[in-house]
């Protein structure tokens, strides 16, 4: 039995953190993952076995494995396995994936069947729409899109929301709708809305709010250093858009988004730095009206609100000196050149590492041959008996 955990003396609580996307989810997940052992010592299970476990378990529920280039066999049964580990744990558990935010009512019911013996609480983190718009635009570029920021805003804010970009955005970001889908299955009193603090707040505010819901003492853990999710500046996004266009022309398809995010974004473009994209002032009145309606709807329910609904009011940030859709070619060229040098340096290091491995394998091959010969002779003697 893990230290600090005794036999279960009450119904197990499972806290299912479902997003919404771009609301500090990567930060919370990194904190839980990095402090998994410490949390277990205090009786709280974060039931992932490896970094992609939560991701693949969520895909098993929502069925988008093909979009992420994974075969069905890779994700099938993963959610049941994770819930099985939770069921064997004598204390409470926290599960976190923003993909659950997009689950349909049928998918929600299917997921909850595997947690039927637990008291399930749903935790939704949310951030103001003025910061969500550029964040979701950037995330789409990381996944191979080439749409300009202006086009993206117009599609998202079109009254009928017919464009695929709009349908996807609002399916995940329409806060009252997300809360209602899950509340219909677990009850409003078990739905917790945690608001992200405004810019300038201490970095641990969101974590402390989250902890107050899931029964974790904030000081049990060490917060991760740096950002868990890389945010690019407008010049870097322009370079990535150009890369996406070139990939479509040369390959006829998008680049693998995992390779783009892990290598080009995280290891190369994040280090070149330029101003961040900001929602322009002319869009803010529309977002104000929408947010006011959201807050009124939320107040009409029995959701547990942690933080302040005023945190959802669209934040006014100073406009960047650069228009995200009109980046001077000279600046994109500078970032592109820096990126190429970095990638070539990494390639050279990889080639040198591979050459060293080949030399080691060649040196050991005679030993393996002798060992293989002895094994074959031993096997022949055994078979002749």
Coordinates of C-alpha atoms in Angstrom, one line a residue:
X1 CA 0.0 0.0 0.0
X2 CA 1.3 3.5 -0.9
X3 CA 2.3 5.7 2.1
X4 CA -0.5 7.9 3.1
X5 CA -3.2 5.7 1.6
X6 CA -5.3 3.3 3.6
X7 CA -8.3 1.1 2.8
X8 CA -11.1 3.0 1.1
X9 CA -13.6 4.2 3.8
X10 CA -15.9 6.2 1.4
X11 CA -16.9 6.4 -2.2
X12 CA -14.0 7.2 -4.4
X13 CA -13.9 10.6 -6.0
X14 CA -12.6 10.9 -9.5
X15 CA -12.0 14.4 -10.8
X16 CA -12.2 14.6 -14.6
X17 CA -10.5 17.8 -15.8
X18 CA -11.8 18.2 -19.4
X19 CA -10.4 21.6 -20.5
X20 CA -11.4 23.8 -22.3
X21 CA -8.4 23.9 -24.6
X22 CA -5.9 26.7 -24.2
X23 CA -7.0 27.4 -20.6
X24 CA -3.8 26.3 -18.8
X25 CA -4.5 22.6 -19.4
X26 CA -0.9 21.8 -20.4
X27 CA 0.4 23.5 -17.3
X28 CA -1.9 21.6 -15.0
X29 CA -1.2 18.3 -16.8
X30 CA 2.6 18.9 -16.6
X31 CA 2.3 19.6 -12.9
X32 CA 0.3 16.5 -12.2
X33 CA 2.6 14.3 -14.4
X34 CA 5.8 15.7 -12.9
X35 CA 4.6 15.2 -9.4
X36 CA 2.8 11.9 -9.8
X37 CA 4.8 10.1 -7.1
X38 CA 4.4 12.9 -4.6
X39 CA 0.6 13.0 -5.1
X40 CA 0.4 9.2 -4.6
X41 CA 2.2 9.6 -1.3
X42 CA -0.7 11.9 -0.3
X43 CA -3.4 9.5 -1.6
X44 CA -4.1 11.0 -5.0
X45 CA -3.6 9.1 -8.2
X46 CA -2.8 10.6 -11.6
X47 CA -3.2 7.3 -13.5
X48 CA -1.0 7.8 -16.6
X49 CA 1.8 5.3 -17.3
X50 CA 3.6 7.5 -19.8
X51 CA 3.3 10.9 -21.4
X52 CA 0.9 9.9 -24.2
X53 CA -1.3 7.7 -22.0
X54 CA -4.0 10.4 -21.2
X55 CA -4.0 11.5 -24.8
X56 CA -4.6 8.0 -26.2
X57 CA -7.2 7.2 -23.5
X58 CA -9.1 10.4 -24.5
X59 CA -8.9 9.4 -28.2
X60 CA -10.4 6.1 -27.3
X61 CA -13.4 7.9 -25.9
X62 CA -13.9 10.6 -28.6
X63 CA -12.8 8.5 -31.6
X64 CA -10.5 10.9 -33.4
X65 CA -7.5 8.6 -33.6
X66 CA -7.3 8.8 -37.4
X67 CA -7.0 12.6 -37.3
X68 CA -3.9 12.1 -35.2
X69 CA -2.4 9.4 -37.3
X70 CA -2.9 6.6 -34.9
X71 CA -4.4 3.2 -35.8
X72 CA -7.6 2.2 -33.9
X73 CA -5.7 -0.7 -32.3
X74 CA -3.3 1.8 -30.7
X75 CA -6.1 3.5 -28.6
X76 CA -8.8 0.8 -28.4
X77 CA -9.4 -0.2 -24.8
X78 CA -7.0 2.4 -23.3
X79 CA -9.8 4.3 -21.5
X80 CA -11.1 1.1 -19.9
X81 CA -7.5 0.2 -18.8
X82 CA -7.0 3.6 -17.2
X83 CA -10.3 3.4 -15.4
X84 CA -9.3 0.0 -14.2
X85 CA -6.2 1.4 -12.6
X86 CA -8.3 4.0 -11.0
X87 CA -10.7 1.4 -9.6
X88 CA -7.9 -0.5 -7.9
X89 CA -6.6 2.7 -6.2
X90 CA -7.9 3.1 -2.6
X91 CA -7.9 6.9 -2.7
X92 CA -9.1 9.7 -5.1
X93 CA -7.9 10.2 -8.6
X94 CA -7.4 13.0 -11.1
X95 CA -7.7 12.5 -14.9
X96 CA -6.9 15.4 -17.3
X97 CA -7.4 15.8 -21.0
X98 CA -8.9 18.8 -22.9
X99 CA -10.1 16.4 -25.6
X100 CA -12.9 15.3 -23.2
X101 CA -14.3 18.8 -23.6
X102 CA -15.5 17.9 -27.1
X103 CA -17.2 14.6 -26.1
X104 CA -20.8 14.1 -27.3
X105 CA -23.5 13.1 -24.8
X106 CA -23.3 9.5 -26.0
X107 CA -19.5 9.5 -25.6
X108 CA -19.8 11.0 -22.1
X109 CA -22.2 8.3 -21.1
X110 CA -19.8 5.6 -22.5
X111 CA -16.9 7.1 -20.6
X112 CA -18.7 7.3 -17.3
X113 CA -19.8 3.7 -17.5
X114 CA -16.2 2.8 -16.7
X115 CA -16.3 4.9 -13.6
X116 CA -19.7 3.8 -12.4
X117 CA -18.5 3.0 -8.9
X118 CA -16.9 6.4 -8.3
X119 CA -18.3 9.8 -7.6
X120 CA -17.2 11.7 -10.7
X121 CA -16.6 15.4 -10.6
X122 CA -16.0 17.4 -13.8
X123 CA -13.5 20.3 -13.7
X124 CA -13.6 22.9 -16.5
X125 CA -10.9 25.5 -16.7
X126 CA -11.8 28.6 -18.8
X127 CA -10.1 31.7 -20.1
X128 CA -11.4 34.9 -21.6
X129 CA -12.2 34.8 -25.4
X130 CA -9.9 37.7 -26.2
X131 CA -6.9 35.4 -25.4
X132 CA -8.6 32.3 -26.7
X133 CA -9.0 33.6 -30.3
X134 CA -5.3 34.1 -31.1
X135 CA -4.3 31.0 -29.1
X136 CA -6.6 28.8 -31.1
X137 CA -5.6 30.4 -34.4
X138 CA -1.9 29.6 -33.5
X139 CA -2.8 26.1 -32.5
X140 CA -4.4 25.5 -35.9
X141 CA -1.3 26.8 -37.7
X142 CA 0.8 24.3 -35.6
X143 CA -1.5 21.6 -37.0
X144 CA -1.0 22.5 -40.6
X145 CA -3.5 25.3 -41.3
X146 CA -2.6 28.3 -43.4
X147 CA -5.5 30.7 -42.6
X148 CA -4.7 34.3 -41.7
X149 CA -5.7 35.7 -38.3
X150 CA -8.3 38.0 -40.0
X151 CA -9.9 35.1 -41.9
X152 CA -9.9 33.0 -38.7
X153 CA -11.6 35.7 -36.7
X154 CA -14.3 36.3 -39.4
X155 CA -15.0 32.6 -39.6
X156 CA -15.2 32.1 -35.9
X157 CA -17.4 35.2 -35.2
X158 CA -19.8 34.7 -38.2
X159 CA -23.3 34.7 -36.8
X160 CA -24.2 31.3 -38.3
X161 CA -20.9 29.6 -37.4
X162 CA -21.1 27.4 -40.5
X163 CA -17.4 27.1 -41.4
X164 CA -15.6 24.0 -40.1
X165 CA -13.2 26.2 -38.2
X166 CA -16.1 27.8 -36.4
X167 CA -17.9 24.6 -35.7
X168 CA -14.8 23.1 -34.2
X169 CA -13.9 26.2 -32.2
X170 CA -17.3 26.6 -30.6
X171 CA -17.8 22.9 -29.9
X172 CA -14.8 23.2 -27.6
X173 CA -15.0 26.8 -26.5
X174 CA -18.8 27.4 -26.0
X175 CA -18.5 27.3 -22.2
X176 CA -22.2 27.1 -21.3
X177 CA -22.7 24.3 -23.8
X178 CA -19.7 22.3 -22.5
X179 CA -20.9 22.7 -18.9
X180 CA -24.4 21.6 -19.9
X181 CA -23.3 18.5 -21.8
X182 CA -21.4 17.1 -18.8
X183 CA -23.9 18.4 -16.1
X184 CA -26.6 16.4 -17.8
X185 CA -24.7 13.2 -16.9
X186 CA -23.0 14.0 -13.5
X187 CA -25.3 16.7 -12.1
X188 CA -24.7 20.4 -11.9
X189 CA -23.4 20.2 -8.3
X190 CA -20.5 18.1 -9.5
X191 CA -19.4 20.5 -12.2
X192 CA -16.7 22.9 -11.2
X193 CA -15.8 25.9 -13.3
X194 CA -12.3 27.2 -12.6
X195 CA -11.5 30.6 -14.2
X196 CA -8.0 31.5 -15.4
X197 CA -6.7 34.6 -13.7
X198 CA -6.1 37.7 -15.8
X199 CA -2.6 38.6 -17.2
X200 CA -0.2 39.7 -14.5
X201 CA -1.4 37.2 -11.8
X202 CA 1.1 35.1 -10.0
X203 CA 1.8 31.8 -11.9
X204 CA 0.5 29.6 -9.1
X205 CA -3.0 31.2 -8.9
X206 CA -4.6 28.8 -11.4
X207 CA -2.9 25.8 -9.8
X208 CA -4.2 26.8 -6.3
X209 CA -7.7 27.3 -7.7
X210 CA -7.5 23.8 -9.3
X211 CA -6.2 22.3 -6.1
X212 CA -9.1 23.7 -4.1
X213 CA -11.5 21.6 -6.2
X214 CA -9.6 18.3 -6.4
X215 CA -8.4 18.0 -2.8
X216 CA -4.7 18.6 -3.3
X217 CA -2.6 20.9 -1.1
X218 CA -0.8 23.2 -3.6
X219 CA 2.4 23.0 -1.7
X220 CA 2.6 19.2 -2.1
X221 CA 4.2 19.7 -5.5
X222 CA 6.8 21.7 -7.4
X223 CA 5.5 23.7 -10.3
X224 CA 7.2 23.0 -13.7
X225 CA 9.7 25.5 -14.8
X226 CA 8.9 27.5 -18.0
X227 CA 5.8 27.2 -20.2
X228 CA 4.3 23.7 -20.7
X229 CA 2.9 24.8 -24.0
X230 CA 5.0 26.9 -26.4
X231 CA 3.4 30.1 -27.6
X232 CA 4.9 31.7 -30.8
X233 CA 5.2 35.3 -31.9
X234 CA 3.6 36.6 -35.1
X235 CA 6.8 36.3 -37.1
X236 CA 7.3 32.7 -36.1
X237 CA 3.7 31.9 -37.0
X238 CA 4.2 33.6 -40.4
X239 CA 7.2 31.3 -41.0
X240 CA 5.2 28.3 -40.0
X241 CA 2.3 29.3 -42.3
X242 CA 4.8 29.4 -45.2
X243 CA 6.1 26.0 -44.2
X244 CA 2.5 24.7 -44.3
X245 CA 1.9 26.1 -47.7
X246 CA 5.2 24.6 -49.1
X247 CA 4.3 21.2 -47.6
X248 CA 0.9 21.3 -49.3
X249 CA 2.6 22.1 -52.6
X250 CA 5.3 19.6 -52.4
X251 CA 3.7 16.7 -50.5
X252 CA 0.0 17.3 -51.2
X253 CA -0.7 16.9 -47.5
X254 CA 0.0 18.3 -44.1
X255 CA 3.2 17.7 -42.1
X256 CA 2.9 15.4 -39.1
X257 CA 1.7 17.9 -36.4
X258 CA 3.5 16.0 -33.7
X259 CA 6.8 16.5 -35.5
X260 CA 6.0 20.1 -36.1
X261 CA 5.1 20.9 -32.5
X262 CA 7.9 18.8 -30.9
X263 CA 10.8 19.8 -33.2
X264 CA 10.1 22.9 -35.3
X265 CA 8.0 24.7 -32.7
X266 CA 9.4 23.6 -29.4
X267 CA 13.1 23.2 -30.3
X268 CA 13.6 25.9 -33.0
X269 CA 11.0 28.6 -33.4
X270 CA 10.3 29.2 -29.7
X271 CA 13.8 30.6 -29.3
X272 CA 13.6 33.4 -32.0
X273 CA 11.0 35.5 -30.2
X274 CA 8.6 38.2 -31.6
X275 CA 5.4 40.0 -30.4
X276 CA 2.4 37.8 -29.7
X277 CA -0.8 38.1 -31.7
X278 CA -3.5 40.1 -29.9
X279 CA -7.3 40.3 -30.6
X280 CA -7.9 43.7 -32.2
X281 CA -10.1 46.3 -30.4
X282 CA -12.9 46.2 -33.1
X283 CA -13.6 42.6 -32.1
X284 CA -13.8 43.2 -28.4
X285 CA -17.5 44.5 -28.3
X286 CA -18.7 41.3 -29.9
X287 CA -16.8 39.2 -27.4
X288 CA -18.1 41.4 -24.5
X289 CA -21.7 40.8 -25.5
X290 CA -21.1 37.0 -25.9
X291 CA -19.3 36.8 -22.5
X292 CA -22.0 38.7 -20.8
X293 CA -24.6 36.2 -22.1
X294 CA -22.4 33.3 -20.9
X295 CA -22.0 34.7 -17.4
X296 CA -25.8 35.1 -17.1
X297 CA -26.4 31.5 -18.2
X298 CA -23.8 30.2 -15.8
X299 CA -25.3 32.1 -12.9
X300 CA -28.6 30.4 -13.6
X301 CA -27.2 27.0 -12.7
X302 CA -25.7 25.3 -9.6
X303 CA -22.2 25.0 -10.9
X304 CA -19.4 25.5 -8.5
X305 CA -17.4 28.6 -9.7
X306 CA -13.9 28.8 -8.4
X307 CA -12.3 32.2 -9.1
X308 CA -14.4 35.0 -10.4
X309 CA -16.7 35.1 -13.5
X310 CA -15.3 38.6 -14.1
X311 CA -12.1 36.7 -15.1
X312 CA -13.9 35.7 -18.3
X313 CA -14.3 39.3 -19.4
X314 CA -12.3 39.9 -22.6
X315 CA -8.9 41.3 -21.7
X316 CA -7.7 44.5 -23.4
X317 CA -4.0 44.0 -24.3
X318 CA -1.8 46.5 -26.1
X319 CA -1.8 45.8 -29.9
X320 CA 1.4 44.3 -31.3
X321 CA 3.6 46.5 -33.5
X322 CA 3.3 43.9 -36.2
X323 CA 0.1 42.9 -38.1
X324 CA 0.1 39.1 -37.9
X325 CA -1.1 39.0 -41.5
X326 CA 1.4 41.5 -42.9
X327 CA 4.8 40.4 -41.7
X328 CA 7.7 42.1 -43.6
X329 CA 9.5 39.4 -45.6
X330 CA 12.8 40.5 -44.2
X331 CA 11.7 39.5 -40.7
X332 CA 10.4 36.1 -41.8
X333 CA 13.6 35.5 -43.7
X334 CA 15.7 36.2 -40.6
X335 CA 13.7 33.7 -38.5
X336 CA 13.7 31.2 -41.4
X337 CA 17.5 31.4 -41.7
X338 CA 18.0 31.0 -38.0
X339 CA 15.6 28.0 -38.0
X340 CA 17.5 26.3 -40.9
X341 CA 20.8 26.7 -39.1
X342 CA 19.4 25.2 -35.9
X343 CA 17.8 22.3 -37.8
X344 CA 21.1 21.6 -39.7
X345 CA 23.0 21.7 -36.4
X346 CA 20.6 19.1 -34.9
X347 CA 20.8 17.0 -38.1
X348 CA 24.6 17.0 -37.9
X349 CA 24.5 15.9 -34.3
X350 CA 22.1 13.2 -35.1
X351 CA 24.3 11.9 -37.9
X352 CA 27.3 11.9 -35.6
X353 CA 25.3 10.0 -32.9
X354 CA 24.1 7.4 -35.5
X355 CA 27.7 6.9 -36.7
X356 CA 28.9 6.3 -33.2
X357 CA 26.1 3.8 -32.6
X358 CA 27.0 2.0 -35.8
X359 CA 30.7 1.8 -34.7
X360 CA 29.6 0.3 -31.4
X361 CA 27.4 -2.3 -33.1
X362 CA 30.2 -3.2 -35.5
X363 CA 32.6 -3.7 -32.6
X364 CA 30.1 -6.0 -30.8
X365 CA 29.0 -8.1 -33.8
X366 CA 31.8 -10.7 -33.4
X367 CA 30.8 -11.2 -29.8
X368 CA 27.2 -11.8 -30.8
X369 CA 28.3 -14.2 -33.5
X370 CA 30.3 -16.3 -31.0
X371 CA 27.4 -16.2 -28.5
X372 CA 25.0 -17.2 -31.3
X373 CA 27.2 -20.1 -32.3
X374 CA 27.4 -21.3 -28.7
X375 CA 23.6 -21.0 -28.4
X376 CA 23.0 -23.0 -31.6
X377 CA 25.4 -25.8 -30.5
X378 CA 23.7 -26.0 -27.1
X379 CA 20.3 -26.2 -28.8
X380 CA 21.5 -29.0 -31.1
X381 CA 22.7 -31.0 -28.1
X382 CA 19.4 -30.6 -26.3
X383 CA 17.4 -31.6 -29.4
X384 CA 19.6 -34.8 -29.9
X385 CA 18.8 -36.0 -26.3

